[in-house]
Amino acid sequence: MPMTVANIITIFRILTIPFFIATILYYTHETDYLRHAALGIFLFSSVSDAVDGYIARKHGQMTDIGAVLDPLADKLLLISAFICLYKVGVNFPVVRFPLWLIVAVLSRDIIVLGGILVIHILKGKVKMKTTFLGKATTFFQMICVLLMLLQWIISPVVWYITAFLSIVSAVDYLRRGMTQLG
């Protein structure tokens, strides 16, 4: 595995996820500092996601392993965030994720991952290209998590947009996967 600066940043992002999970799971009303710690880790991870991508493109550090690790880091962080925030949502005084949003977000990732596995088994090589729709979905998922960690009152419109984008991008990736299968 080529150890580029971009790949090191991505690996570090992955290594922060257990700390993010722990800060959320141990959060209570009495330990609000843990919510702030989770927010800091999430912001760091989100910003470093943009930074590692920029470094990889700007300095010619795009690698096959980076193309796998970067979206993996995003998905691990977001899936962990949605599940953990839903689980401890009753401890959050202002707002809680609705179950249907969790189902939409997780269903998308299960569909995409399942499609990747099927293509890999049948074709050997998976040609995954990030789309604007996929990036918009990730952006809105990150906004949902950020607003939840900030405990700002979230307009249900943000949830609807996130769920809609999650479903539409799942269908788009499914369509692209079917094209690869022939």
Rosetta silent file (secondary structure, phi, psi, omega in degrees, C-alpha in Angstrom):
SEQUENCE: MPMTVANIITIFRILTIPFFIATILYYTHETDYLRHAALGIFLFSSVSDAVDGYIARKHGQMTDIGAVLDPLADKLLLISAFICLYKVGVNFPVVRFPLWLIVAVLSRDIIVLGGILVIHILKGKVKMKTTFLGKATTFFQMICVLLMLLQWIISPVVWYITAFLSIVSAVDYLRRGMTQLG
SCORE:     score description
SCORE:     0.000 S_00000001
   1 L     0.000  121.496  177.739    0.000    0.000    0.000 S_00000001
   2 L   -66.891  125.532 -179.339    1.551    3.306   -1.044 S_00000001
   3 L   -91.048   79.750  175.701    1.843    5.500    2.040 S_00000001
   4 L   -86.688  164.690  177.581    0.952    8.873    0.625 S_00000001
   5 H   -59.276  -42.928 -179.780    0.041   11.827    2.810 S_00000001
   6 H   -60.642  -42.842  179.284   -3.567   11.531    1.617 S_00000001
   7 H   -67.041  -36.990  177.943   -3.706    7.829    2.575 S_00000001
   8 H   -63.522  -42.529  177.750   -2.187    8.530    6.002 S_00000001
   9 H   -61.537  -44.144 -179.782   -4.864   11.176    6.657 S_00000001
  10 H   -63.099  -43.681  178.197   -7.576    8.731    5.575 S_00000001
  11 H   -62.353  -41.046  177.928   -6.207    5.965    7.816 S_00000001
  12 H   -62.210  -39.134  176.335   -6.079    8.414   10.720 S_00000001
  13 H   -58.679  -43.893  179.764   -9.740    9.291   10.031 S_00000001
  14 H   -63.424  -39.485 -178.941  -10.633    5.606   10.283 S_00000001
  15 H   -68.459  -20.246  178.496   -8.696    5.285   13.547 S_00000001
  16 H   -80.687  -16.096 -174.642  -10.713    8.137   15.122 S_00000001
  17 H   -60.232  -44.210  177.546  -14.041    6.337   14.590 S_00000001
  18 H   -59.320  -35.606  177.997  -13.878    4.156   17.753 S_00000001
  19 H   -67.823  -39.051  176.679  -13.270    7.303   19.830 S_00000001
  20 H   -60.753  -48.053  179.894  -16.230    8.977   18.119 S_00000001
  21 H   -59.818  -46.507 -178.482  -18.430    5.970   18.890 S_00000001
  22 H   -61.253  -41.708 -178.549  -17.294    5.858   22.529 S_00000001
  23 H   -64.760  -33.397  178.546  -17.990    9.559   23.098 S_00000001
  24 H   -75.611  -47.205 -175.724  -21.536    9.138   21.826 S_00000001
  25 H   -65.544  -28.172  179.406  -22.311    5.881   23.607 S_00000001
  26 L   -94.200    2.855  179.955  -21.083    7.177   26.971 S_00000001
  27 L   -69.204  137.215  169.259  -22.889   10.501   26.606 S_00000001
  28 L  -141.187  175.088  177.138  -25.476   11.440   29.238 S_00000001
  29 H   -58.893  -33.316 -177.852  -26.969   14.749   30.343 S_00000001
  30 H   -78.317  -18.087 -178.171  -24.282   14.895   33.025 S_00000001
  31 H  -116.236   52.426 -177.400  -21.450   14.280   30.539 S_00000001
  32 H   -61.740  -23.189  177.948  -22.250   16.890   27.920 S_00000001
  33 H   -60.341  -26.213  178.145  -18.520   17.331   27.297 S_00000001
  34 H   -69.120  -35.194  175.551  -18.666   13.956   25.503 S_00000001
  35 H   -64.103  -40.661  178.223  -21.130   15.381   22.975 S_00000001
  36 H   -66.000  -38.271  176.868  -18.683   18.238   22.403 S_00000001
  37 H   -64.151  -43.647  177.980  -15.830   15.735   22.002 S_00000001
  38 H   -61.532  -41.352  177.476  -17.897   13.761   19.476 S_00000001
  39 H   -60.561  -44.816  179.048  -18.637   16.995   17.637 S_00000001
  40 H   -61.713  -44.185  178.810  -14.915   17.824   17.523 S_00000001
  41 H   -64.001  -42.874 -179.339  -14.011   14.377   16.212 S_00000001
  42 H   -64.370  -44.509  178.248  -16.789   14.536   13.625 S_00000001
  43 H   -62.751  -43.657  177.715  -15.747   18.007   12.435 S_00000001
  44 H   -58.021  -46.655 -178.075  -12.105   16.915   12.270 S_00000001
  45 H   -64.729  -41.350 -179.516  -13.063   13.852   10.255 S_00000001
  46 H   -66.535  -44.146  179.896  -15.309   15.822    7.903 S_00000001
  47 H   -68.366  -42.883 -179.216  -12.716   18.527    7.249 S_00000001
  48 H   -67.549  -22.638  173.511   -9.876   16.025    6.847 S_00000001
  49 H   -62.206  -45.681  178.158  -12.049   14.180    4.300 S_00000001
  50 H   -67.559  -39.630 -177.641  -11.943   17.269    2.103 S_00000001
  51 H   -65.551  -46.073 -177.611   -8.244   17.821    2.837 S_00000001
  52 H   -65.669  -35.653  176.198   -7.118   14.295    1.933 S_00000001
  53 H   -65.293  -42.568  178.436   -9.063   14.442   -1.327 S_00000001
  54 H   -62.585  -47.275 -179.739   -7.557   17.814   -2.191 S_00000001
  55 H   -60.866  -44.097 -178.972   -4.023   16.616   -1.386 S_00000001
  56 H   -60.552  -44.587 -179.398   -4.499   13.447   -3.433 S_00000001
  57 H   -72.153  -46.443 -174.547   -5.692   15.388   -6.497 S_00000001
  58 H   -66.476  -37.726 -174.042   -3.332   18.366   -6.185 S_00000001
  59 L  -109.002   17.291  176.843   -0.157   16.351   -5.562 S_00000001
  60 L    61.243   37.534 -178.535   -0.873   13.323   -7.739 S_00000001
  61 L  -104.288   22.540  179.062   -1.349   11.026   -4.748 S_00000001
  62 L   -74.677  125.158 -178.614   -4.459    9.264   -6.021 S_00000001
  63 L  -129.463  161.590  177.220   -4.073    5.528   -5.400 S_00000001
  64 H   -62.459  -41.478 -179.333   -6.274    2.470   -5.758 S_00000001
  65 H   -67.439  -36.300  176.857   -6.163    1.885   -2.001 S_00000001
  66 H   -64.842  -36.162  178.686   -7.071    5.530   -1.383 S_00000001
  67 H   -65.705  -23.973  176.994  -10.034    5.161   -3.735 S_00000001
  68 H   -90.660  -45.965 -174.655  -11.287    2.354   -1.467 S_00000001
  69 H   -67.105  -38.082 -175.965  -10.269    3.735    1.943 S_00000001
  70 H   -62.194  -54.084  177.136  -11.676    7.253    1.502 S_00000001
  71 H   -66.500  -29.502  176.464  -15.319    6.282    0.886 S_00000001
  72 H   -62.741  -43.340  178.250  -14.930    3.481    3.439 S_00000001
  73 H   -60.805  -43.359  177.973  -13.880    6.036    6.068 S_00000001
  74 H   -59.644  -49.213 -175.797  -16.913    8.179    5.198 S_00000001
  75 H   -66.917  -41.841  178.444  -19.314    5.264    5.412 S_00000001
  76 H   -60.861  -43.061  179.560  -17.874    3.876    8.643 S_00000001
  77 H   -65.348  -48.808 -175.488  -18.131    7.290   10.281 S_00000001
  78 H   -69.185  -42.607  178.211  -21.642    8.049    9.018 S_00000001
  79 H   -62.048  -45.195  177.501  -23.102    4.598    9.687 S_00000001
  80 H   -58.827  -43.983 -178.133  -21.598    4.663   13.189 S_00000001
  81 H   -63.033  -48.938 -177.814  -22.949    8.160   13.746 S_00000001
  82 H   -63.788  -44.664 -179.353  -26.498    7.396   12.626 S_00000001
  83 H   -65.725  -48.865 -177.481  -26.737    4.140   14.586 S_00000001
  84 H   -66.082  -42.016 -179.918  -25.138    5.508   17.763 S_00000001
  85 H   -67.683  -32.605  175.345  -27.052    8.792   17.686 S_00000001
  86 H   -68.394  -43.710 -178.019  -30.299    6.902   17.186 S_00000001
  87 H   -60.943  -44.094 -176.951  -29.454    4.540   20.053 S_00000001
  88 L   -98.241    9.123 -176.310  -28.651    7.316   22.533 S_00000001
  89 H   -54.125  -30.543  179.661  -31.099    9.800   21.046 S_00000001
  90 H   -64.315  -22.891  177.872  -33.297    9.686   24.120 S_00000001
  91 H   -79.533  -16.093 -179.653  -30.420   11.309   26.020 S_00000001
  92 L   -82.677  125.222 -171.777  -30.384   14.245   23.624 S_00000001
  93 L   -72.325  -23.378 -170.745  -32.613   16.971   25.030 S_00000001
  94 L  -103.389  -49.213 -169.848  -33.665   18.680   21.800 S_00000001
  95 L  -146.998  155.055  178.606  -33.975   16.314   18.867 S_00000001
  96 L  -139.276  142.653  177.128  -33.713   12.647   17.862 S_00000001
  97 L   -64.149  138.332  173.000  -33.327   10.998   14.452 S_00000001
  98 L   -76.272  149.391 -178.029  -36.512    9.337   13.201 S_00000001
  99 H   -59.444  -38.876 -177.845  -36.234    5.598   12.534 S_00000001
 100 H   -62.201  -30.391  177.339  -37.259    5.975    8.873 S_00000001
 101 H   -69.215  -42.988  178.232  -34.215    8.196    8.261 S_00000001
 102 H   -60.349  -43.719  179.767  -31.905    5.574    9.764 S_00000001
 103 H   -61.974  -43.914  179.907  -33.535    2.913    7.556 S_00000001
 104 H   -62.456  -46.066 -178.222  -33.092    5.059    4.414 S_00000001
 105 H   -65.433  -48.335 -177.929  -29.430    5.799    5.153 S_00000001
 106 H   -68.867  -36.478  179.149  -28.522    2.218    6.098 S_00000001
 107 H   -61.395  -42.332  178.362  -30.512    0.695    3.216 S_00000001
 108 H   -57.698  -49.173 -176.122  -28.555    2.778    0.724 S_00000001
 109 H   -67.598  -35.116  177.035  -25.244    1.614    2.106 S_00000001
 110 H   -66.714  -42.255  178.526  -26.348   -2.024    2.241 S_00000001
 111 H   -63.101  -47.099 -179.050  -27.531   -1.841   -1.384 S_00000001
 112 H   -63.814  -47.309 -179.971  -24.300   -0.193   -2.555 S_00000001
 113 H   -63.250  -43.142  177.356  -22.078   -2.599   -0.596 S_00000001
 114 H   -60.276  -42.012  177.869  -24.096   -5.601   -1.772 S_00000001
 115 H   -63.065  -42.019  178.369  -23.792   -4.405   -5.360 S_00000001
 116 H   -61.515  -44.000 -179.931  -20.034   -3.962   -5.031 S_00000001
 117 H   -63.720  -42.790  179.629  -19.690   -7.499   -3.647 S_00000001
 118 H   -63.165  -46.211  179.759  -21.812   -9.010   -6.437 S_00000001
 119 H   -62.748  -42.583  179.731  -19.846   -7.180   -9.137 S_00000001
 120 H   -61.798  -42.458 -179.903  -16.555   -8.189   -7.528 S_00000001
 121 H   -66.591  -43.232 -174.609  -17.608  -11.851   -7.376 S_00000001
 122 H   -84.207  -32.864 -174.585  -18.951  -11.935  -10.940 S_00000001
 123 H  -114.534  -18.446 -179.756  -16.538   -9.594  -12.734 S_00000001
 124 L    87.389  -44.629 -177.286  -13.486   -9.406  -10.485 S_00000001
 125 L  -118.131  130.769  179.123  -12.971   -5.674  -10.943 S_00000001
 126 L  -106.016  125.490  176.158  -15.376   -3.039   -9.690 S_00000001
 127 L  -100.245   94.713 -179.899  -15.405    0.320  -11.435 S_00000001
 128 L  -105.184  120.964  175.945  -16.761    2.676   -8.791 S_00000001
 129 L  -121.078  129.814  178.553  -16.824    6.324   -9.605 S_00000001
 130 L   -67.705  138.616  179.711  -18.160    8.838   -7.132 S_00000001
 131 L  -111.104  165.071  175.871  -21.020   10.869   -8.545 S_00000001
 132 H   -59.294  -40.283  179.718  -22.339   14.306   -7.707 S_00000001
 133 H   -62.216  -41.964  177.221  -25.461   12.615   -6.364 S_00000001
 134 H   -63.913  -41.482  178.806  -23.353   10.405   -4.086 S_00000001
 135 H   -66.987  -39.450  178.377  -21.385   13.408   -2.831 S_00000001
 136 H   -64.098  -39.593  177.855  -24.594   15.383   -2.223 S_00000001
 137 H   -61.719  -48.240  178.970  -25.997   12.435   -0.258 S_00000001
 138 H   -61.078  -41.311  179.100  -22.875   12.225    1.907 S_00000001
 139 H   -59.629  -48.010 -178.876  -22.961   16.001    2.433 S_00000001
 140 H   -68.497  -34.398  175.178  -26.580   15.942    3.648 S_00000001
 141 H   -63.577  -41.213  177.849  -25.909   12.932    5.857 S_00000001
 142 H   -64.783  -37.991  177.812  -23.011   14.853    7.416 S_00000001
 143 H   -62.777  -43.588  178.241  -25.250   17.895    7.915 S_00000001
 144 H   -58.282  -46.904 -179.191  -27.812   15.723    9.746 S_00000001
 145 H   -64.946  -44.639  179.849  -25.142   14.342   12.079 S_00000001
 146 H   -58.839  -47.436 -179.682  -23.616   17.771   12.635 S_00000001
 147 H   -64.854  -36.155  177.596  -26.974   19.336   13.506 S_00000001
 148 H   -65.354  -44.652 -179.836  -27.781   16.449   15.834 S_00000001
 149 H   -66.530  -32.519  176.776  -24.453   16.817   17.643 S_00000001
 150 H   -75.955  -17.286 -176.491  -24.986   20.567   17.912 S_00000001
 151 L    60.883   39.099  172.444  -28.501   19.843   19.205 S_00000001
 152 L   -86.806  147.964  177.218  -29.995   22.447   16.942 S_00000001
 153 L   -66.140  122.497 -175.420  -33.642   22.062   16.097 S_00000001
 154 L   -98.705  128.276  173.299  -33.603   20.331   12.741 S_00000001
 155 L   -67.115  134.296  177.291  -36.231   21.085   10.170 S_00000001
 156 H   -57.211  -20.108  178.516  -37.750   17.811    8.992 S_00000001
 157 H   -58.703  -39.152  178.543  -37.028   19.091    5.479 S_00000001
 158 H   -62.593  -40.886  177.716  -33.331   18.262    6.042 S_00000001
 159 H   -64.410  -44.029 -179.393  -34.309   14.710    6.997 S_00000001
 160 H   -63.056  -43.644  178.843  -36.567   14.372    3.940 S_00000001
 161 H   -61.947  -44.515 -179.549  -33.853   15.658    1.592 S_00000001
 162 H   -62.459  -45.780  179.121  -31.307   13.297    3.149 S_00000001
 163 H   -64.270  -44.286  179.440  -33.632   10.294    2.886 S_00000001
 164 H   -59.675  -49.529  179.499  -34.610   11.216   -0.687 S_00000001
 165 H   -62.560  -38.466  178.850  -30.975   11.609   -1.765 S_00000001
 166 H   -61.068  -44.668 -179.041  -30.043    8.353   -0.015 S_00000001
 167 H   -69.462  -46.900 -178.474  -32.740    6.444   -1.900 S_00000001
 168 H   -63.988  -41.300  179.681  -32.132    8.107   -5.273 S_00000001
 169 H   -68.975  -32.398  175.435  -28.363    7.620   -5.057 S_00000001
 170 H   -62.148  -44.697  178.187  -28.889    3.947   -4.114 S_00000001
 171 H   -63.203  -41.334  179.303  -30.990    3.505   -7.251 S_00000001
 172 H   -62.656  -47.187  178.653  -28.348    5.364   -9.295 S_00000001
 173 H   -65.092  -35.742  177.354  -25.511    3.183   -7.979 S_00000001
 174 H   -63.449  -44.195  177.766  -27.666    0.091   -8.539 S_00000001
 175 H   -61.344  -44.171  179.033  -28.268    1.159  -12.148 S_00000001
 176 H   -64.104  -38.165  178.186  -24.540    1.772  -12.663 S_00000001
 177 H   -65.601  -40.813  178.283  -23.768   -1.624  -11.165 S_00000001
 178 H   -62.069  -37.065  177.896  -26.235   -3.360  -13.483 S_00000001
 179 H   -62.614  -40.980  178.767  -24.487   -1.672  -16.426 S_00000001
 180 H   -64.655  -33.425 -179.730  -21.153   -3.128  -15.281 S_00000001
 181 H   -74.251  -19.455  176.960  -22.691   -6.575  -15.117 S_00000001
 182 L    92.505    0.000    0.000  -23.841   -6.214  -18.706 S_00000001
